[in-house]
CSV table of C-alpha atoms and ligand atoms in Angstrom, one decimal:
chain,number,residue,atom,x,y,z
A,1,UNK,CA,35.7,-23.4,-14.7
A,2,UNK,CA,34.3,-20.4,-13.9
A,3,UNK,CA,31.7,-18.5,-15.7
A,4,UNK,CA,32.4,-15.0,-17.8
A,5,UNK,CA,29.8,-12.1,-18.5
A,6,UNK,CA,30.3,-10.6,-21.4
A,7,UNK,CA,30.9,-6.5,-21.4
A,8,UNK,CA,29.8,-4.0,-23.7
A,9,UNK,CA,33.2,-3.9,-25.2
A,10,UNK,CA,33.3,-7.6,-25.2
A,11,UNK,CA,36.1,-7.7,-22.5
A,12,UNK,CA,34.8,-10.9,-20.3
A,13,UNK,CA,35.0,-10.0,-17.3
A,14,UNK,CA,35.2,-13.1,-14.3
A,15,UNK,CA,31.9,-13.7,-12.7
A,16,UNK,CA,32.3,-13.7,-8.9
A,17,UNK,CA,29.5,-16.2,-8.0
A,18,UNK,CA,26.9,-17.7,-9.6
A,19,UNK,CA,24.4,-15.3,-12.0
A,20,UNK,CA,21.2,-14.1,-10.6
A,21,UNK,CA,18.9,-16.6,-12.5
A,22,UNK,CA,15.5,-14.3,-12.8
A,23,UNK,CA,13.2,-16.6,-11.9
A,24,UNK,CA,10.4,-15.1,-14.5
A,25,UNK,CA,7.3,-15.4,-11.5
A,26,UNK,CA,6.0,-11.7,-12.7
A,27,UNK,CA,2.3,-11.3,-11.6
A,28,UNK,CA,-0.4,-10.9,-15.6
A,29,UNK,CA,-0.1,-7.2,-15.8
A,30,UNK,CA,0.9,-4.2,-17.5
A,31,UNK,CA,3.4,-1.1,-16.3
A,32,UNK,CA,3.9,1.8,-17.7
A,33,UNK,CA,7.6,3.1,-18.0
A,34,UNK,CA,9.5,5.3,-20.0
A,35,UNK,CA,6.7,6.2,-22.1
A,36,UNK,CA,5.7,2.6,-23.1
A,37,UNK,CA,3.8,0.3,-22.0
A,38,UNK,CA,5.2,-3.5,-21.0
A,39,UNK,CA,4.6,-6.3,-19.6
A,40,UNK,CA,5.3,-6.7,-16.0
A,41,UNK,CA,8.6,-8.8,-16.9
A,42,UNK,CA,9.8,-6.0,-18.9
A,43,UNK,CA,9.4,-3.2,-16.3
A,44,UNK,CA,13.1,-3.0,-15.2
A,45,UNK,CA,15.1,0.2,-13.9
A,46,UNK,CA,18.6,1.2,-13.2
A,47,UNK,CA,20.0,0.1,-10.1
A,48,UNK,CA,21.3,3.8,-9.6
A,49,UNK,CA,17.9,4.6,-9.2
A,50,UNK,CA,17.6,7.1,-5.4
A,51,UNK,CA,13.9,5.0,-5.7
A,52,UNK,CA,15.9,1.5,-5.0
A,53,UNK,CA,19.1,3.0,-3.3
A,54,UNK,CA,17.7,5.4,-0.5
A,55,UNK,CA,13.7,4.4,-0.9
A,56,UNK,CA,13.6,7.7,-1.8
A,57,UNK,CA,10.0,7.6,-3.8
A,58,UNK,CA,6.2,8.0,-3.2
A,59,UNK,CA,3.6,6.2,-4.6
A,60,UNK,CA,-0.4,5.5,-4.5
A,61,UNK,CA,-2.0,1.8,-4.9
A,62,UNK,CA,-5.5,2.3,-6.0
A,63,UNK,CA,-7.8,-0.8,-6.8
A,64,UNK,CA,-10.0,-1.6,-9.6
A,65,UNK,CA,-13.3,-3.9,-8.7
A,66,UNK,CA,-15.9,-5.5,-11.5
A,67,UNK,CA,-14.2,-3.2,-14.1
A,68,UNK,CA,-14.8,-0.1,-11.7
A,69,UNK,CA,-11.9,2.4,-9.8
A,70,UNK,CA,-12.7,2.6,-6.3
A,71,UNK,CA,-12.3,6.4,-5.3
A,72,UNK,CA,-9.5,7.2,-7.6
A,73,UNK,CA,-9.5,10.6,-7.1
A,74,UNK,CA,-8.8,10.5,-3.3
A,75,UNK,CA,-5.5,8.6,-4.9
A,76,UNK,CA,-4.8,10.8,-7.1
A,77,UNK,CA,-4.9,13.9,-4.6
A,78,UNK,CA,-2.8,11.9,-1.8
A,79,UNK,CA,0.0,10.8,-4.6
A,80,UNK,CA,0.3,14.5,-6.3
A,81,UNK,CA,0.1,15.5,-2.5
A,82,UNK,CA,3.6,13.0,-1.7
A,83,UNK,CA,5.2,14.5,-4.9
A,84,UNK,CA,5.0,18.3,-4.0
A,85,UNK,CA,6.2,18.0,-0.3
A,86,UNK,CA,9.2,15.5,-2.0
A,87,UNK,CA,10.0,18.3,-4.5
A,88,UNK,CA,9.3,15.6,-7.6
A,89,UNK,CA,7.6,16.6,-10.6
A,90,UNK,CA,6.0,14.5,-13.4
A,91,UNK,CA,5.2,15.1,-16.8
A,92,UNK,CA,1.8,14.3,-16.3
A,93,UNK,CA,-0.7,16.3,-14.9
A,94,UNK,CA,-3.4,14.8,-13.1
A,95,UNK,CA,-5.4,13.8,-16.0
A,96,UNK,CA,-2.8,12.2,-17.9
A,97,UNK,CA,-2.1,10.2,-14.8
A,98,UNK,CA,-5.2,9.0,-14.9
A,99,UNK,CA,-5.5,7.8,-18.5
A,100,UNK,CA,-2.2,6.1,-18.1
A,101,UNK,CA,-3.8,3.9,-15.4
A,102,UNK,CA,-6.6,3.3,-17.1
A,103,UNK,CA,-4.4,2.1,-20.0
A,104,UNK,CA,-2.9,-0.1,-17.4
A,105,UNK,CA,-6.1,-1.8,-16.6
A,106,UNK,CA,-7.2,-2.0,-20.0
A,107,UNK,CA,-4.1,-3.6,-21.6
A,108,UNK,CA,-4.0,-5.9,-18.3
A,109,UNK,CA,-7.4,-7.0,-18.7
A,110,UNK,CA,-7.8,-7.6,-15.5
A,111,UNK,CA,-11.3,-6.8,-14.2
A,112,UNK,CA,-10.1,-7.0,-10.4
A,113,UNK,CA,-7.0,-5.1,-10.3
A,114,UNK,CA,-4.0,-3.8,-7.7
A,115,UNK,CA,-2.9,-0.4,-9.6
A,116,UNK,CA,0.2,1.6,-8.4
A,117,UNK,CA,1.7,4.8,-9.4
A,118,UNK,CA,4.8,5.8,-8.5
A,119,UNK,CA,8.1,8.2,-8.2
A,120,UNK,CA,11.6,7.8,-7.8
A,121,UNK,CA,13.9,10.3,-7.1
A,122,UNK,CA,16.1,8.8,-10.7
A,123,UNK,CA,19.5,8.9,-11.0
A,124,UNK,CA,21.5,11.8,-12.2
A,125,UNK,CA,24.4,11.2,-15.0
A,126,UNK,CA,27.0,11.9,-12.7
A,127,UNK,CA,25.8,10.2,-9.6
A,128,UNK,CA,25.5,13.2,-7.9
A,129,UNK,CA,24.8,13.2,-4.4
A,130,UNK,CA,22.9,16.2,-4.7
A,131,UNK,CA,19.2,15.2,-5.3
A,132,UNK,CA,18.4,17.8,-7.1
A,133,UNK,CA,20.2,16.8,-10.1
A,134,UNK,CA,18.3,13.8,-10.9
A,135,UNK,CA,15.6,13.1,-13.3
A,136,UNK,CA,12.4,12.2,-11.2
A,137,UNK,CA,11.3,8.8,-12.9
A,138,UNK,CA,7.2,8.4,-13.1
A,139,UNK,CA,5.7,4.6,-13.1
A,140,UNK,CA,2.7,3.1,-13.1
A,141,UNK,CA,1.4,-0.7,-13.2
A,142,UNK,CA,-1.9,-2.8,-13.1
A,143,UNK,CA,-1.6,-6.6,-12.0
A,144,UNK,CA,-4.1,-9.1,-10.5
A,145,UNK,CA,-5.6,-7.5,-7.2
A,146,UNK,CA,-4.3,-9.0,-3.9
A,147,UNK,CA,-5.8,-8.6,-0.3
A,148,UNK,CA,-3.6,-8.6,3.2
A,149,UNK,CA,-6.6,-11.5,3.9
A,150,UNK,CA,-7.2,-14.5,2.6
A,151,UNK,CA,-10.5,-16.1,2.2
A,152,UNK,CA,-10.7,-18.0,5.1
A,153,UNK,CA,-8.8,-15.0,7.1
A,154,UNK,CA,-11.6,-12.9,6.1
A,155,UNK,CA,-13.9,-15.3,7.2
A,156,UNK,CA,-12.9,-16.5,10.6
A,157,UNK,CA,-10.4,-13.1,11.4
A,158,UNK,CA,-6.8,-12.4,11.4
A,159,UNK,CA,-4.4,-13.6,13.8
A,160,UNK,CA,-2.5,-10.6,14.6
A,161,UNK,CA,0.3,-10.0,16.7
A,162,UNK,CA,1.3,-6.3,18.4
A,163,UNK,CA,5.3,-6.0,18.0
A,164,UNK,CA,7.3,-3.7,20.0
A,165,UNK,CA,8.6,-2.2,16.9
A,166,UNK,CA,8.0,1.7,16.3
A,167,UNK,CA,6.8,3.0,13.8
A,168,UNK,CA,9.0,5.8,12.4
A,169,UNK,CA,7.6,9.0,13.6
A,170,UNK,CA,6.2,11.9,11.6
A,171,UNK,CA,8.8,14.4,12.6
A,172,UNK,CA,11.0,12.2,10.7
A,173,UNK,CA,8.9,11.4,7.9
A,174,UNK,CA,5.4,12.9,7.3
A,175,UNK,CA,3.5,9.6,7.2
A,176,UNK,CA,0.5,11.4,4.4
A,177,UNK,CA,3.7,11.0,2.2
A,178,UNK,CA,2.7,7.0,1.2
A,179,UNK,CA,6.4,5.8,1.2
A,180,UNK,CA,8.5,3.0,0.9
A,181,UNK,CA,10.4,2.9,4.5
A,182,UNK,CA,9.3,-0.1,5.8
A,183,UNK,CA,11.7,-1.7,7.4
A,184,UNK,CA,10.0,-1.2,11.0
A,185,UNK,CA,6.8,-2.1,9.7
A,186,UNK,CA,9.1,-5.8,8.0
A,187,UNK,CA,10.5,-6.4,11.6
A,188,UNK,CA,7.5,-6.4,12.9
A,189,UNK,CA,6.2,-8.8,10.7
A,190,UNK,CA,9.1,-11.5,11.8
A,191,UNK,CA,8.3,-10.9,15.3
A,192,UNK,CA,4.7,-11.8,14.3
A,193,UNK,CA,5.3,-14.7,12.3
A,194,UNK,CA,7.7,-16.2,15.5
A,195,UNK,CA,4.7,-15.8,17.5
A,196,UNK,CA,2.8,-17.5,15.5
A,197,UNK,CA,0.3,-14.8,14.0
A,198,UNK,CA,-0.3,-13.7,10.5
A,199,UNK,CA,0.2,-10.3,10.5
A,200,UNK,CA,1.5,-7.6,12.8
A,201,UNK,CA,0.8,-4.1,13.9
A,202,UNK,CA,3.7,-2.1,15.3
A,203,UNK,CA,3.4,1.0,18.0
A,204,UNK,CA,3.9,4.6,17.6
A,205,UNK,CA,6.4,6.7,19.5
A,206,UNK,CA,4.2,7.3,22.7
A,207,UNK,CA,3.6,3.4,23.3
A,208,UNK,CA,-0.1,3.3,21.2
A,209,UNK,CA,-0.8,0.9,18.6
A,210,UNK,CA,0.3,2.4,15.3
A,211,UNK,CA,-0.2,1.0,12.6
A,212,UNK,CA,1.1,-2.9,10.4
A,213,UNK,CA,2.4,-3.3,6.8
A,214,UNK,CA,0.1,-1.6,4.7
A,215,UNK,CA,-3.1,-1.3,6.6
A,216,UNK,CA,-4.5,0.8,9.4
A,217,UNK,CA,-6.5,-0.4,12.4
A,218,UNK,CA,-10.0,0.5,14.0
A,219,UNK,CA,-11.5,-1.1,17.4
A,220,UNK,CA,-15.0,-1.1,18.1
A,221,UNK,CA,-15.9,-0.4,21.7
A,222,UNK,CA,-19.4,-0.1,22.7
A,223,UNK,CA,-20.9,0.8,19.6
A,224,UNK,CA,-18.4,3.5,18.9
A,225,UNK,CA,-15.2,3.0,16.6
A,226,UNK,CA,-11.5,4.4,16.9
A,227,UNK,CA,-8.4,4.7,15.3
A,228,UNK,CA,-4.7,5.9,15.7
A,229,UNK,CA,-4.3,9.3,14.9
A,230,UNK,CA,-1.4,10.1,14.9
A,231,UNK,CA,1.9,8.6,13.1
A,232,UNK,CA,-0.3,6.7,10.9
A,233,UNK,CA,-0.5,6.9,7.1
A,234,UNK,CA,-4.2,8.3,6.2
A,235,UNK,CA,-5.3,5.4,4.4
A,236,UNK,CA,-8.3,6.0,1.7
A,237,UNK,CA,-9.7,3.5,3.2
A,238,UNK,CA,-9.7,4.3,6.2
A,239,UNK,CA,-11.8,7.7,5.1
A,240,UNK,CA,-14.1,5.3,3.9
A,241,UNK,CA,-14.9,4.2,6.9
A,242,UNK,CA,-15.7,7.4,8.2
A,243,UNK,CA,-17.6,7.7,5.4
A,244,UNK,CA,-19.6,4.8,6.2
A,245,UNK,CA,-19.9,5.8,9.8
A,246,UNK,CA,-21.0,9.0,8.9
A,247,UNK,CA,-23.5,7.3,6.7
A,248,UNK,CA,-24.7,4.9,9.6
A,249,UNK,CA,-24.7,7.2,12.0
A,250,UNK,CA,-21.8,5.3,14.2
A,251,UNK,CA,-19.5,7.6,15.7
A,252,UNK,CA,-16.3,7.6,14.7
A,253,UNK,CA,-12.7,8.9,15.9
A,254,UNK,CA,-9.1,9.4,14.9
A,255,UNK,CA,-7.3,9.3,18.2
A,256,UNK,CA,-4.7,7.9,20.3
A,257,UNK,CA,-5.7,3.8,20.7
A,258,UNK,CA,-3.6,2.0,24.0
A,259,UNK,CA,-2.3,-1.8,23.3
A,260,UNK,CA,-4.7,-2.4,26.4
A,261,UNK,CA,-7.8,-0.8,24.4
A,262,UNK,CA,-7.4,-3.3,21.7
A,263,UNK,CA,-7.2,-6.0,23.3
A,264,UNK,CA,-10.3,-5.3,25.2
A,265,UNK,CA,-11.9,-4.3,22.5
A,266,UNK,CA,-15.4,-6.0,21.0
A,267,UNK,CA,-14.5,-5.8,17.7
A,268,UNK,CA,-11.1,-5.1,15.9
A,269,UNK,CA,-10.7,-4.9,11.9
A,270,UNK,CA,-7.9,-3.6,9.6
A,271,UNK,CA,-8.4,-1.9,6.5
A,272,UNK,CA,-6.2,-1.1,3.4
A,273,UNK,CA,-6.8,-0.9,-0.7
A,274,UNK,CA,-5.8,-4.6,-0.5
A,275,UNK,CA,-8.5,-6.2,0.6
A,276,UNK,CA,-10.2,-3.6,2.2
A,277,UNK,CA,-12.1,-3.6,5.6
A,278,UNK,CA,-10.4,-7.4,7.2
A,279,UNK,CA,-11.6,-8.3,10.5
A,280,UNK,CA,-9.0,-9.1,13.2
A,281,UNK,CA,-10.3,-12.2,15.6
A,282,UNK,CA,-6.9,-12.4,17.6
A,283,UNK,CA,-4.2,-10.4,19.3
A,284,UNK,CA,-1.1,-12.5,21.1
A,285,UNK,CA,-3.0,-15.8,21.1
A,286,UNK,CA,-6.0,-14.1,23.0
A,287,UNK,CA,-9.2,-13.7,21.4
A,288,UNK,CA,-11.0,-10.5,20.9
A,289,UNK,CA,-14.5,-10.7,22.8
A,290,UNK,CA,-15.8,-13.9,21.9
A,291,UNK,CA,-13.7,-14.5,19.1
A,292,UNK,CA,-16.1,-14.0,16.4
A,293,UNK,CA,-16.0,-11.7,13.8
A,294,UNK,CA,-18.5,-9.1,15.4
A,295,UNK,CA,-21.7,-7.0,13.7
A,296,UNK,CA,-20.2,-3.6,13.6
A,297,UNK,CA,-17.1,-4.9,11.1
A,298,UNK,CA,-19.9,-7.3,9.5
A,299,UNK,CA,-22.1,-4.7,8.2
A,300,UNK,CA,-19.1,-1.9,7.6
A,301,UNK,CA,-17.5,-5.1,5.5
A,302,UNK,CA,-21.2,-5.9,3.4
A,303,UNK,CA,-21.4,-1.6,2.9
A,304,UNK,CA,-17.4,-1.0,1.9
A,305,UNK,CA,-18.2,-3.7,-1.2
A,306,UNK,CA,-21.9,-2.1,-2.0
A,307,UNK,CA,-20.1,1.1,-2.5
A,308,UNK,CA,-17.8,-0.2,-5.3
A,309,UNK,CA,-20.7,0.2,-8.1
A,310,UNK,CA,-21.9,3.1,-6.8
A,311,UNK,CA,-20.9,5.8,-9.3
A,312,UNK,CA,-20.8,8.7,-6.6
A,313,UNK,CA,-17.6,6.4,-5.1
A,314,UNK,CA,-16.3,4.5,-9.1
A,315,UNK,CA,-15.3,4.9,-12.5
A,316,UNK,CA,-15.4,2.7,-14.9
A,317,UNK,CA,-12.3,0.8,-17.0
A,318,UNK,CA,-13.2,1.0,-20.9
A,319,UNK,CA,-11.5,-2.5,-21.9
A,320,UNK,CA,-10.7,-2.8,-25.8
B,401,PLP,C1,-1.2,2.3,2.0
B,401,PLP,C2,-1.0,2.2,3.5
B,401,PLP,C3,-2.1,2.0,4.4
B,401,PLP,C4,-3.5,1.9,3.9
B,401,PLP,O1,-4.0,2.9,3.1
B,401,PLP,P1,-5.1,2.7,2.0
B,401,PLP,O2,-5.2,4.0,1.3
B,401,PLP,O3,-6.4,2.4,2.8
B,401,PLP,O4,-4.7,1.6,1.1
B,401,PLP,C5,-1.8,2.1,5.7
B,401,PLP,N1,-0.5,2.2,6.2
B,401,PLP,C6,0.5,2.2,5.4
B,401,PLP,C7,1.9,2.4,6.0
B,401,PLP,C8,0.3,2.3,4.0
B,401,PLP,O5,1.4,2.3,3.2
């Protein structure tokens, strides 16, 4: 009647409900773990893990485009940034970080590639409490790259929604620290799909818009661009931007950005690893100016995607 898992010592033990049936939907790709290199169906780790039990872990997403790293080495200095002010260490210096995500990419394949590295705190043998007795764990993995934006999203603008979820604030966590404490930035997402919208952005703890799951935001007022400063995880791409600006000769600034200044904004985009600079067409059912995606996000979009065979800005994935 009811089913038995077998122990190590081959006392069964009674199952208490039905087995978790692993559905085997892994993304192509390849991770790095323990020293080997898998498949992503194969990448596994202990439930123990601080990583899964307390999110407590960093990590870096970097993207590979036509064969090419996109500014890797802004990656690598924000990840090895997270891991000293979390009091983790690796065995792998920076370069052999880098040559185990190129392996990644190489045994993947994959020309157009979402990379991650990443820490966990590990578990200790004893299940400590005390974090300091357990074994940081380094991983690494290269799968298919994926983008916040569809196609058509891309092309028309996203429908975003502005939740009156906060962001937790940097006295609590430094947000430079990319980390997995998202479940502010998760409720924010439900209270955007009940609205109706496609993605969210959530507020930081003064009241201004913050920041949504994985991206940041600019507005474009007047021929001039902004973006939260504050509370906000300084996203590589968003530098890019800057970059860009600086480039254009559009000015540019990191500071505080009302709810009321985006929504009367001319032109609003979101930007992230995946999928880069995404223009935003809608807040709460109203449309931003006209509704169109508008010229400043158009030509920043063309530029962002010019850059990625530039070698000043990529490196290239030798593939076997
Ligand atoms: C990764 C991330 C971003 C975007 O950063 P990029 O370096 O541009 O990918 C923004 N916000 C949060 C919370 C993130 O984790």
């Amino acid at each position: 009647m009811s089913q038995t898992i077998a122990t190590p010592d081959a006392k069964p033990l009674p199952a208490l409900g039905a087995l978790h049936i692993d559905p085997h939907s892994y993304p192509e790709g390849v991770a790095f773990l323990d020293g080997q290199y898998l498949p992503m169906s194969q990448a596994k780790i202990s439930v123990l893990d601080w990583g899964f039990l307390h999110s407590d872990a960093t990590y870096d997403t970097v993207h590979v485009w036509n064969g090419r790293f996109f500014r890797l080495d802004l990656h690598l200095d924000r990840f090895f940034g997270g891991l000293e002010k979390l009091r983790m260490t690796i065995p792998f210096d920076r370069d052999g970080v880098t040559e185990i995500l190129h392996n990644c990419v190489a045994l993947s394949g994959h020309r157009a590639a979402y990379v991650e590295m990443l820490c966990t705190r590990g578990a200790s043998p004893t299940f400590s409490r005390d974090p300091r007795q357990a074994v940081n764990r380094f991983m690494a993995f290269a799968v298919p790259f994926g983008s916040v934006a569809n196609a058509e999203q891309l092309q028309r603008g996203l429908r975003v929604a502005i939740s009156d979820k906060v962001r937790i604030p940097p006295a609590s966590i430094d947000p430079a620290i990319k980390n997995y404490h998202w479940l502010d930035l998760v409720r924010g997402l439900y209270d955007a799909y009940d609205r109706g919208a496609e993605t969210a952005l959530i507020l930081d703890f003064n009241g201004n818009v913050a920041e949504g799951p994985g991206f940041n935001v600019f507005c474009v007022k007047d021929g001039k661009l902004s973006t939260p400063a504050i509370g906000v995880l300084p996203g590589i791409t968003r530098r890019t931007v800057f970059d860009l600006c600086a480039e254009e000769g559009l000015a540019a600034t990191a500071t505080d950005v009302s709810v009321a200044a985006l929504r009367e904004a001319d032109e609003v985009f979101i930007t992230s690893t995946a999928g880069g600079i995404m223009p935003v067409t809608e807040i709460d059912s109203a449309r931003i100016a006209d509704g169109n995606v508008g010229p400043v996000t158009s030509r920043l979009m063309a530029l962002y995607w010019q850059k990625h065979d530039d070698p000043v800005w990529s490196s290239s994935v030798s593939y076997p």
